[in-house]
Amino acid sequence: MLLTGGVGGNVNQFSSIRLGLQFVSAKGWAVGYDYDLLQNVHSVNVGVRLFGFDKK
């Protein structure tokens, strides 16, 4: 389980602060939820592993 966050905007305006949670499975898929505090927008995210790194 990961706690995620992000900020965003453009050169003229700061317009986004996001907080969320993400679950990453051992099989390589992920599902998460984000909420944008400034825009009052909810989002659900899904993902799959594209490639892995060797653990040394």
PDB file of C-alpha atoms in Angstrom:
ATOM      1  CA  MET A   1       0.000   0.000   0.000  1.00  0.00           C
ATOM      2  CA  LEU A   2       1.444   3.378  -1.002  1.00  0.00           C
ATOM      3  CA  LEU A   3       0.473   6.882   0.046  1.00  0.00           C
ATOM      4  CA  THR A   4       0.683   9.099  -3.042  1.00  0.00           C
ATOM      5  CA  GLY A   5       0.645  12.818  -3.617  1.00  0.00           C
ATOM      6  CA  GLY A   6       1.145  15.346  -6.348  1.00  0.00           C
ATOM      7  CA  VAL A   7       1.015  18.999  -7.220  1.00  0.00           C
ATOM      8  CA  GLY A   8       0.431  20.647 -10.576  1.00  0.00           C
ATOM      9  CA  GLY A   9      -0.374  23.696 -12.581  1.00  0.00           C
ATOM     10  CA  ASN A  10       1.120  25.746 -15.366  1.00  0.00           C
ATOM     11  CA  VAL A  11       3.328  28.836 -15.650  1.00  0.00           C
ATOM     12  CA  ASN A  12       0.394  31.125 -14.789  1.00  0.00           C
ATOM     13  CA  GLN A  13      -1.410  29.247 -12.028  1.00  0.00           C
ATOM     14  CA  PHE A  14      -0.909  26.638  -9.282  1.00  0.00           C
ATOM     15  CA  SER A  15      -4.071  24.561  -9.602  1.00  0.00           C
ATOM     16  CA  SER A  16      -3.750  21.041  -8.208  1.00  0.00           C
ATOM     17  CA  ILE A  17      -2.909  19.258  -4.952  1.00  0.00           C
ATOM     18  CA  ARG A  18      -3.606  15.505  -5.015  1.00  0.00           C
ATOM     19  CA  LEU A  19      -3.575  12.924  -2.223  1.00  0.00           C
ATOM     20  CA  GLY A  20      -4.225   9.236  -2.694  1.00  0.00           C
ATOM     21  CA  LEU A  21      -3.651   5.600  -1.891  1.00  0.00           C
ATOM     22  CA  GLN A  22      -2.358   2.892  -4.216  1.00  0.00           C
ATOM     23  CA  PHE A  23      -2.207  -0.884  -3.812  1.00  0.00           C
ATOM     24  CA  VAL A  24       0.512  -2.678  -5.787  1.00  0.00           C
ATOM     25  CA  SER A  25       0.188  -6.469  -6.055  1.00  0.00           C
ATOM     26  CA  ALA A  26       3.057  -8.938  -6.173  1.00  0.00           C
ATOM     27  CA  LYS A  27       1.758 -10.040  -9.600  1.00  0.00           C
ATOM     28  CA  GLY A  28       2.465  -6.638 -11.137  1.00  0.00           C
ATOM     29  CA  TRP A  29      -0.868  -4.822 -11.234  1.00  0.00           C
ATOM     30  CA  ALA A  30      -1.929  -1.783  -9.233  1.00  0.00           C
ATOM     31  CA  VAL A  31      -5.137   0.023  -8.328  1.00  0.00           C
ATOM     32  CA  GLY A  32      -5.408   3.383  -6.627  1.00  0.00           C
ATOM     33  CA  TYR A  33      -7.568   6.335  -5.674  1.00  0.00           C
ATOM     34  CA  ASP A  34      -6.700  10.050  -5.801  1.00  0.00           C
ATOM     35  CA  TYR A  35      -8.534  13.152  -4.624  1.00  0.00           C
ATOM     36  CA  ASP A  36      -7.645  16.649  -5.828  1.00  0.00           C
ATOM     37  CA  LEU A  37      -8.091  19.034  -2.900  1.00  0.00           C
ATOM     38  CA  LEU A  38      -8.284  22.232  -4.990  1.00  0.00           C
ATOM     39  CA  GLN A  39     -10.418  20.981  -7.893  1.00  0.00           C
ATOM     40  CA  ASN A  40     -12.622  18.640  -5.778  1.00  0.00           C
ATOM     41  CA  VAL A  41     -12.091  15.808  -8.293  1.00  0.00           C
ATOM     42  CA  HIS A  42     -11.967  12.074  -7.521  1.00  0.00           C
ATOM     43  CA  SER A  43     -10.084   9.594  -9.709  1.00  0.00           C
ATOM     44  CA  VAL A  44      -9.480   5.855  -9.775  1.00  0.00           C
ATOM     45  CA  ASN A  45      -6.231   4.587 -11.298  1.00  0.00           C
ATOM     46  CA  VAL A  46      -5.241   1.154 -12.582  1.00  0.00           C
ATOM     47  CA  GLY A  47      -1.888   0.010 -13.885  1.00  0.00           C
ATOM     48  CA  VAL A  48       0.283  -2.921 -14.924  1.00  0.00           C
ATOM     49  CA  ARG A  49       4.031  -3.488 -14.640  1.00  0.00           C
ATOM     50  CA  LEU A  50       5.823  -2.756 -17.909  1.00  0.00           C
ATOM     51  CA  PHE A  51       9.219  -4.079 -16.833  1.00  0.00           C
ATOM     52  CA  GLY A  52      10.949  -5.112 -13.627  1.00  0.00           C
ATOM     53  CA  PHE A  53      14.298  -4.350 -12.043  1.00  0.00           C
ATOM     54  CA  ASP A  54      16.676  -7.011 -10.762  1.00  0.00           C
ATOM     55  CA  LYS A  55      17.084  -7.020  -6.998  1.00  0.00           C
ATOM     56  CA  LYS A  56      20.762  -7.233  -5.976  1.00  0.00           C
TER      57      LYS A  56
END
